[in-house]
Amino acid sequence: MDSPRHVGKIRELVYELKVEAVMTRKLITLAPEAPMSGLRSILKSNRISGVPVVSGQTLVGLVSVEDFINWLAQGGRDCPVGERMSREVRTLSPGEPLVHAIGKLEQYGYGRLPVVDGERLVGLVTKGDIIEGLLQEMQVNSREEEELHRYRASHFFEDMIADRLTVNFQYQVRGKTIEQGGEVASDLKRSFKRLGLHPEVVRRAAIATYEAEMNVIIYAREGTVDVSVDPETIHIIVRDQGQGIPDIQQALQPGFSTAPDWVRELGFGAGMGLPNIRSCARSLDITSEPGQGTTLRISIPLEPERVCA
Amino acid sequence: MTISWVLEILDAELLTGQGAEGRELASACGSDLMSDVLCLRSAPNLLLTALTNPQCVRTAEMAEIAAICFVQGKKPPAETLELARRNGLPLLATGLSMFTACGRLFAAGLRCCGEGA
């Protein structure tokens, strides 16, 4: 996903998400009668910088590190926190949008804001809670989006009415470094998942395309990948104008390779590419002219059990 | 076996995929040849490799491998980390050799995919 879309999504989410969705509900609170001398260990052991003070369930104040320091500076004579707490506490309500919480935290320079329902304390929101809540929502959102894509597309073949139906995907492999190899296979895989194809079929098509794409990058630098899907079969045609294959039967032998060392160092060129494509497909047809280029025709049935590898 | 257990057994570090420590890994394989990994009938959940270029992440993506562990103290370049983050793929790194790493996991009960326990 691109980042401008992410930024736009976050902007939407701060208006959509409510305070109650991100607030911490498990709270550490103090009663107004609690001794000020006990505050330090509570802050330290919970790694927090302030504690809401409640009487029954009603929020009556907030006591923070700052109040503690002031108390120490003024002699540190023990007293109930009720005497040293800040009574004028800015609060949020559970139904407010996150953007209000962010605005208030900014405006008052607070690290945390208590959330009250009426007068009852129900939660606490920190900047950390907001960030975590947004990130989680972003994750859920992108998963939902992917599912929606998949749902819409998975009915495609059932919904279209035609005597003959074919979906075409075209990709260019051009000017790619070997490190970028796999982008076509990756895009194709995502599209096939959205089409709702069987996971095993998607895996086979992705692997076959990936191997073929790597071959194009290694031996021919550029080429095209044309994929067509009909209700029975995936046809993948990979064409390049590279050096060609002098002996196709030999090239199909597992382990036979003409790859230079730098390709082997990248984990490819072990002579498994074409055999691998063949084992993923129902049929692999190779035509090649030395010096002219190579064309691979790969077909994979949409029903996984019909693959005879 | 969970990722967090693998991290412990291999004395490994989690480079990407924080939060996925609880993910279950039922099988593993060790190889530096990506085509050998791709030709396995059923993909392993964990790939151990000394290969750190982005192609190992691509291989994992195509073959539906759930996590990769780099052996021999190899640290992947930024492009590999970036691609793994984008794909939500946990990457682990151990200082152990391939042989020792595989040996420890095998001893702990992890098996190759498609082979009996």
Coordinates of C-alpha atoms in Angstrom, one line a residue:
Chain A
M1 CA 0.0 0.0 0.0
D2 CA 1.2 3.5 -0.7
S3 CA 1.8 5.9 2.1
P4 CA -0.4 8.8 0.9
R5 CA -3.3 6.4 1.2
H6 CA -2.2 5.5 4.7
V7 CA -2.1 9.1 5.7
G8 CA -5.6 9.6 4.3
K9 CA -6.8 6.6 6.1
I10 CA -5.4 7.8 9.4
R11 CA -7.1 11.1 9.0
E12 CA -10.4 9.3 8.5
L13 CA -9.8 7.0 11.4
V14 CA -9.2 9.8 14.0
Y15 CA -12.7 11.1 13.2
E16 CA -14.3 7.6 13.0
L17 CA -12.7 5.9 16.1
K18 CA -14.1 6.7 19.4
V19 CA -12.2 7.3 22.7
E20 CA -13.7 4.1 24.1
A21 CA -12.1 2.0 21.4
V22 CA -8.5 2.9 22.4
M23 CA -8.7 3.7 26.1
T24 CA -7.2 1.6 28.8
R25 CA -9.9 0.1 30.9
K26 CA -7.8 -1.6 33.6
L27 CA -7.0 1.3 35.8
I28 CA -4.8 2.0 38.7
T29 CA -6.6 4.4 40.9
L30 CA -6.2 5.9 44.4
A31 CA -8.7 6.9 47.0
P32 CA -8.5 10.5 48.3
E33 CA -7.5 9.1 51.7
A34 CA -4.4 7.2 50.4
P35 CA -1.2 8.6 51.8
M36 CA 1.0 10.8 49.6
S37 CA 4.1 8.9 50.7
G38 CA 2.9 5.8 49.0
L39 CA 2.6 7.5 45.6
R40 CA 6.2 7.1 44.5
S41 CA 6.2 3.3 44.6
I42 CA 2.8 3.2 42.8
L43 CA 4.1 5.4 40.0
K44 CA 7.4 3.5 39.8
S45 CA 6.1 0.0 39.9
N46 CA 3.4 0.6 37.3
R47 CA 5.7 2.9 35.2
I48 CA 3.0 5.6 35.0
S49 CA 3.2 9.3 35.5
G50 CA -0.2 10.0 37.0
V51 CA -3.0 8.3 38.9
P52 CA -6.7 9.2 38.8
V53 CA -8.2 9.7 42.3
V54 CA -11.7 8.2 42.7
S55 CA -14.2 8.3 45.5
G56 CA -16.3 5.2 45.0
Q57 CA -16.5 5.3 41.2
T58 CA -16.6 9.0 40.8
L59 CA -13.5 10.8 39.5
V60 CA -12.5 13.5 42.0
G61 CA -9.0 14.4 40.9
L62 CA -5.7 13.4 39.4
V63 CA -2.4 13.1 41.1
S64 CA 0.8 13.2 39.0
V65 CA 4.6 13.2 39.2
E66 CA 4.4 17.0 39.2
D67 CA 2.1 17.1 42.2
F68 CA 4.5 14.6 43.9
I69 CA 7.5 16.8 43.2
N70 CA 5.7 19.9 44.4
W71 CA 4.8 18.1 47.6
L72 CA 8.4 17.0 48.1
A73 CA 9.6 20.5 47.5
Q74 CA 7.3 21.8 50.1
G75 CA 8.7 19.5 52.8
G76 CA 7.1 16.2 52.0
R77 CA 5.0 16.0 55.1
D78 CA 2.7 13.0 54.7
C79 CA -0.9 13.7 53.9
P80 CA -3.8 12.2 52.0
V81 CA -3.5 12.5 48.2
G82 CA -6.8 14.3 48.2
E83 CA -5.0 17.3 49.6
R84 CA -2.4 17.5 46.9
M85 CA -4.2 16.2 43.8
S86 CA -5.3 18.5 40.9
R87 CA -9.0 18.9 41.2
E88 CA -9.6 20.6 37.9
V89 CA -9.3 17.6 35.6
R90 CA -9.9 17.8 31.9
T91 CA -11.7 14.7 30.8
L92 CA -13.0 12.9 27.8
S93 CA -16.3 11.1 27.3
P94 CA -16.2 7.5 25.8
G95 CA -18.2 8.5 22.7
E96 CA -15.9 11.4 21.6
P97 CA -13.9 10.9 18.5
L98 CA -10.2 10.4 18.8
V99 CA -9.5 13.7 17.1
H100 CA -10.8 15.5 20.3
A101 CA -8.5 13.5 22.5
I102 CA -5.5 14.3 20.3
G103 CA -6.6 18.0 20.4
K104 CA -6.9 18.1 24.2
L105 CA -3.7 16.3 24.8
E106 CA -1.9 18.8 22.5
Q107 CA -3.7 21.9 23.9
Y108 CA -3.1 21.2 27.6
G109 CA 0.2 19.4 27.2
Y110 CA -1.0 16.5 29.3
G111 CA 0.3 13.0 29.0
R112 CA -3.0 11.4 29.8
L113 CA -6.7 12.2 30.0
P114 CA -9.3 10.3 32.1
V115 CA -12.4 9.1 30.4
V116 CA -15.6 9.7 32.4
D117 CA -19.1 8.5 31.7
G118 CA -21.2 11.1 33.6
E119 CA -19.0 11.3 36.7
R120 CA -17.9 7.7 36.7
L121 CA -14.3 7.0 35.7
V122 CA -14.3 4.4 32.9
G123 CA -10.9 4.7 31.4
L124 CA -7.7 6.5 30.6
V125 CA -6.2 7.6 27.3
T126 CA -2.5 8.3 26.7
K127 CA -0.8 9.2 23.4
G128 CA 0.5 5.6 23.3
D129 CA -3.0 4.3 23.5
I130 CA -4.0 6.4 20.6
I131 CA -1.1 5.3 18.4
E132 CA -1.6 1.7 19.3
G133 CA -5.4 1.9 18.6
L134 CA -4.8 3.6 15.2
L135 CA -2.2 1.0 14.2
Q136 CA -4.5 -1.9 15.1
E137 CA -7.4 -0.4 13.2
M138 CA -5.1 0.2 10.2
Q139 CA -4.2 -3.5 10.3
V140 CA -7.9 -4.6 10.6
N141 CA -8.7 -2.2 7.8
S142 CA -6.2 -3.5 5.3
R143 CA -7.3 -7.1 6.1
E144 CA -10.9 -6.2 5.6
E145 CA -10.1 -4.4 2.3
E146 CA -8.3 -7.4 1.0
E147 CA -11.2 -9.7 2.0
L148 CA -13.7 -7.3 0.3
H149 CA -11.6 -7.4 -2.9
R150 CA -11.5 -11.1 -2.7
Y151 CA -15.2 -11.4 -2.1
R152 CA -16.1 -9.1 -4.9
A153 CA -13.9 -10.8 -7.4
S154 CA -14.5 -14.4 -6.3
H155 CA -17.9 -14.4 -7.8
F156 CA -16.6 -13.1 -11.0
F157 CA -16.8 -16.2 -13.1
E158 CA -20.3 -17.1 -11.7
D159 CA -21.6 -13.6 -12.2
M160 CA -20.5 -13.0 -15.8
I161 CA -22.7 -14.4 -18.5
A162 CA -21.0 -15.4 -21.7
D163 CA -20.6 -18.3 -24.0
R164 CA -16.9 -18.0 -23.5
L165 CA -15.2 -16.0 -20.8
T166 CA -11.5 -15.2 -20.4
V167 CA -9.8 -12.8 -18.0
N168 CA -6.4 -11.5 -19.2
F169 CA -3.5 -10.1 -17.2
Q170 CA -0.5 -8.6 -18.9
Y171 CA 2.8 -7.8 -17.2
Q172 CA 6.1 -6.4 -18.5
V173 CA 9.4 -7.6 -17.2
R174 CA 11.7 -4.8 -18.1
G175 CA 14.7 -3.0 -16.7
K176 CA 14.5 -5.1 -13.5
T177 CA 17.4 -5.9 -11.3
I178 CA 17.5 -9.5 -10.1
E179 CA 16.7 -8.2 -6.6
Q180 CA 13.4 -7.0 -8.0
G181 CA 12.6 -10.3 -9.5
G182 CA 9.3 -11.7 -8.3
E183 CA 7.3 -8.5 -8.6
V184 CA 5.2 -9.9 -11.4
A185 CA 4.6 -13.2 -9.6
S186 CA 3.7 -11.3 -6.5
D187 CA 1.1 -9.1 -8.3
L188 CA -0.3 -12.1 -10.1
K189 CA -0.6 -14.1 -6.9
R190 CA -2.5 -11.3 -5.2
S191 CA -4.8 -11.0 -8.1
F192 CA -5.5 -14.7 -8.2
K193 CA -6.2 -14.7 -4.5
R194 CA -8.8 -12.0 -5.1
L195 CA -10.3 -14.0 -7.9
G196 CA -10.9 -16.6 -5.2
L197 CA -8.9 -19.3 -7.0
H198 CA -8.0 -22.5 -5.0
P199 CA -5.0 -21.7 -2.7
E200 CA -3.0 -24.7 -4.2
V201 CA -3.7 -23.5 -7.7
V202 CA -2.6 -20.0 -6.7
R203 CA 0.6 -21.4 -5.2
R204 CA 1.5 -23.4 -8.3
A205 CA 0.8 -20.4 -10.7
A206 CA 2.9 -18.1 -8.4
I207 CA 5.8 -20.5 -8.3
A208 CA 5.8 -21.2 -12.0
T209 CA 5.5 -17.5 -12.8
Y210 CA 8.3 -16.6 -10.3
E211 CA 10.7 -19.1 -11.8
A212 CA 9.9 -18.0 -15.4
E213 CA 10.2 -14.3 -14.4
M214 CA 13.7 -15.0 -12.8
N215 CA 14.8 -16.8 -16.0
V216 CA 13.7 -13.7 -18.1
I217 CA 15.7 -11.4 -15.8
I218 CA 18.8 -13.6 -15.7
Y219 CA 19.0 -14.7 -19.4
A220 CA 17.0 -12.1 -21.4
R221 CA 16.7 -8.9 -19.2
E222 CA 13.2 -8.2 -20.5
G223 CA 10.1 -10.0 -21.6
T224 CA 6.4 -10.2 -21.2
V225 CA 4.1 -12.3 -19.1
D226 CA 0.6 -12.8 -20.5
V227 CA -1.9 -14.7 -18.4
S228 CA -5.4 -15.7 -19.3
V229 CA -7.8 -17.4 -17.0
D230 CA -11.0 -19.1 -18.2
P231 CA -13.3 -21.2 -16.0
E232 CA -11.2 -24.3 -16.5
T233 CA -7.5 -23.3 -17.0
I234 CA -4.8 -20.7 -16.3
H235 CA -2.6 -20.1 -19.3
I236 CA 0.7 -18.3 -18.7
I237 CA 2.8 -17.3 -21.6
V238 CA 6.2 -15.9 -20.9
R239 CA 8.1 -14.5 -23.9
D240 CA 11.5 -13.0 -24.2
Q241 CA 14.0 -12.0 -26.9
G242 CA 17.0 -13.3 -25.1
Q243 CA 19.8 -15.8 -25.9
G244 CA 17.4 -18.7 -26.3
I245 CA 17.9 -22.3 -25.2
P246 CA 20.1 -24.5 -27.6
D247 CA 18.9 -27.9 -26.2
I248 CA 15.5 -27.8 -24.6
Q249 CA 15.5 -31.5 -23.4
Q250 CA 18.8 -30.9 -21.7
A251 CA 17.5 -27.7 -20.1
L252 CA 14.6 -29.7 -18.6
Q253 CA 17.0 -32.1 -16.8
P254 CA 16.9 -31.3 -13.1
G255 CA 20.3 -29.9 -12.1
F256 CA 21.3 -28.8 -15.6
S257 CA 22.3 -25.2 -15.6
T258 CA 24.2 -22.6 -17.6
A259 CA 23.8 -19.9 -14.9
P260 CA 26.8 -17.8 -14.1
D261 CA 28.1 -17.8 -10.5
W262 CA 26.5 -14.4 -9.6
V263 CA 23.1 -15.9 -10.2
R264 CA 23.9 -19.0 -8.1
E265 CA 25.0 -16.7 -5.3
L266 CA 21.4 -15.4 -5.3
G267 CA 20.0 -18.8 -4.7
F268 CA 18.9 -19.4 -8.3
G269 CA 20.5 -21.1 -11.3
A270 CA 20.7 -24.5 -9.7
G271 CA 19.1 -26.1 -12.7
M272 CA 15.7 -26.5 -11.1
G273 CA 13.8 -23.6 -12.7
L274 CA 12.2 -25.3 -15.8
P275 CA 11.7 -28.7 -14.0
N276 CA 10.1 -26.8 -11.2
I277 CA 7.7 -25.0 -13.6
R278 CA 6.9 -28.3 -15.2
S279 CA 6.0 -29.9 -11.9
C280 CA 3.7 -27.0 -11.1
A281 CA 1.8 -27.2 -14.4
R282 CA -0.3 -29.7 -16.3
S283 CA 1.7 -28.9 -19.4
L284 CA 4.7 -26.9 -20.2
D285 CA 5.5 -26.1 -23.8
I286 CA 8.8 -24.5 -24.7
T287 CA 9.8 -23.0 -28.0
S288 CA 13.2 -21.4 -28.4
E289 CA 15.5 -20.2 -31.1
P290 CA 19.1 -19.5 -30.1
G291 CA 19.7 -15.8 -30.4
Q292 CA 16.0 -15.1 -31.0
G293 CA 14.4 -15.8 -27.7
T294 CA 12.2 -18.2 -25.8
T295 CA 8.5 -18.7 -25.2
L296 CA 7.1 -20.7 -22.4
R297 CA 3.5 -21.8 -22.4
I298 CA 2.4 -23.0 -19.0
S299 CA -1.1 -24.3 -18.3
I300 CA -2.5 -25.0 -14.9
P301 CA -6.0 -26.4 -14.3
L302 CA -8.3 -24.5 -11.9
E303 CA -9.2 -27.7 -10.2
P304 CA -6.1 -28.7 -8.1
E305 CA -6.7 -32.4 -8.3
R306 CA -6.5 -32.3 -12.1
V307 CA -2.8 -31.2 -12.0
C308 CA -0.7 -34.2 -12.9
A309 CA 2.8 -33.3 -11.7
Chain B
M1 CA 6.5 -25.2 17.8
T2 CA 6.0 -21.5 18.1
I3 CA 8.3 -18.8 16.7
S4 CA 9.2 -17.8 20.3
W5 CA 10.3 -21.3 21.0
V6 CA 12.5 -21.3 17.9
L7 CA 14.0 -18.0 19.0
E8 CA 15.0 -19.7 22.2
I9 CA 16.3 -22.9 20.8
L10 CA 18.4 -21.2 18.2
D11 CA 19.4 -18.3 20.5
A12 CA 18.0 -16.2 17.7
E13 CA 16.9 -12.6 17.3
L14 CA 13.6 -11.5 15.7
L15 CA 14.3 -8.9 13.0
T16 CA 10.8 -8.4 11.7
G17 CA 7.4 -9.6 12.6
Q18 CA 7.2 -8.5 16.2
G19 CA 4.0 -9.6 17.6
A20 CA 4.0 -12.9 15.6
E21 CA 6.0 -14.8 18.2
G22 CA 3.0 -17.0 18.9
R23 CA 2.7 -18.2 15.3
E24 CA 2.9 -22.0 15.0
L25 CA 5.6 -23.6 12.8
A26 CA 4.9 -27.3 12.1
S27 CA 7.8 -28.0 9.6
A28 CA 11.1 -26.7 8.4
C29 CA 13.7 -27.0 5.7
G30 CA 17.2 -25.7 5.3
S31 CA 18.5 -24.6 1.9
D32 CA 20.4 -21.9 0.1
L33 CA 18.8 -22.9 -3.2
M34 CA 15.5 -21.1 -3.6
S35 CA 14.4 -23.4 -6.5
D36 CA 14.9 -26.4 -4.3
V37 CA 12.6 -24.8 -1.8
L38 CA 10.1 -23.9 -4.4
C39 CA 9.9 -27.4 -5.8
L40 CA 8.9 -29.0 -2.5
R41 CA 5.4 -30.4 -2.7
S42 CA 4.2 -28.8 0.5
A43 CA 6.0 -25.8 1.6
P44 CA 7.7 -25.8 5.0
N45 CA 6.6 -23.3 7.7
L46 CA 10.1 -22.3 8.5
L47 CA 13.0 -21.8 6.0
L48 CA 16.5 -21.8 7.3
T49 CA 19.0 -20.2 4.9
A50 CA 22.2 -18.3 4.6
L51 CA 20.8 -16.4 1.7
T52 CA 19.9 -12.9 2.7
N53 CA 18.8 -11.2 -0.5
P54 CA 15.1 -10.2 -1.1
Q55 CA 14.6 -13.3 -3.2
C56 CA 14.3 -15.4 -0.1
V57 CA 11.3 -13.3 1.0
R58 CA 9.8 -13.6 -2.5
T59 CA 10.3 -17.4 -2.3
A60 CA 8.5 -17.4 1.1
E61 CA 5.7 -15.3 -0.4
M62 CA 5.2 -17.7 -3.4
A63 CA 5.5 -20.9 -1.4
E64 CA 3.6 -19.6 1.6
I65 CA 6.4 -20.1 4.0
A66 CA 5.5 -18.6 7.4
A67 CA 9.0 -17.5 8.6
I68 CA 12.6 -17.3 7.6
C69 CA 15.7 -17.8 9.9
F70 CA 19.1 -16.6 8.7
V71 CA 21.9 -18.8 9.9
Q72 CA 25.6 -18.2 10.4
G73 CA 25.2 -14.7 11.8
K74 CA 24.1 -13.3 8.5
K75 CA 22.1 -10.1 8.6
P76 CA 19.9 -9.2 5.7
P77 CA 20.2 -6.0 3.7
A78 CA 17.6 -3.2 4.1
E79 CA 15.7 -4.2 0.9
T80 CA 15.1 -7.7 2.4
L81 CA 13.9 -6.3 5.7
E82 CA 11.6 -3.8 3.9
L83 CA 10.1 -6.5 1.7
A84 CA 9.6 -8.8 4.7
R85 CA 7.9 -6.0 6.7
R86 CA 5.6 -5.2 3.7
N87 CA 4.7 -8.9 3.5
G88 CA 4.2 -9.3 7.2
L89 CA 6.9 -12.0 7.2
P90 CA 8.8 -12.7 10.4
L91 CA 12.6 -12.8 9.9
L92 CA 14.9 -14.4 12.5
A93 CA 18.7 -14.4 12.7
T94 CA 20.9 -16.8 14.6
G95 CA 24.7 -17.0 14.9
L96 CA 24.6 -20.8 14.7
S97 CA 25.7 -22.7 11.5
M98 CA 23.1 -24.2 9.2
F99 CA 24.0 -27.7 10.5
T100 CA 23.7 -26.9 14.2
A101 CA 20.6 -24.8 13.7
C102 CA 18.8 -27.7 11.8
G103 CA 20.2 -30.2 14.3
R104 CA 18.8 -28.3 17.3
L105 CA 15.4 -27.9 15.8
F106 CA 15.3 -31.5 14.7
A107 CA 16.2 -32.6 18.2
A108 CA 13.4 -30.4 19.5
G109 CA 10.9 -32.3 17.4
L110 CA 10.6 -30.2 14.3
R111 CA 10.5 -32.2 11.0
C112 CA 10.8 -31.5 7.3
C113 CA 7.6 -31.0 5.5
G114 CA 6.1 -34.2 4.0
E115 CA 8.3 -36.5 6.2
G116 CA 6.9 -38.4 9.1
A117 CA 7.8 -37.4 12.6

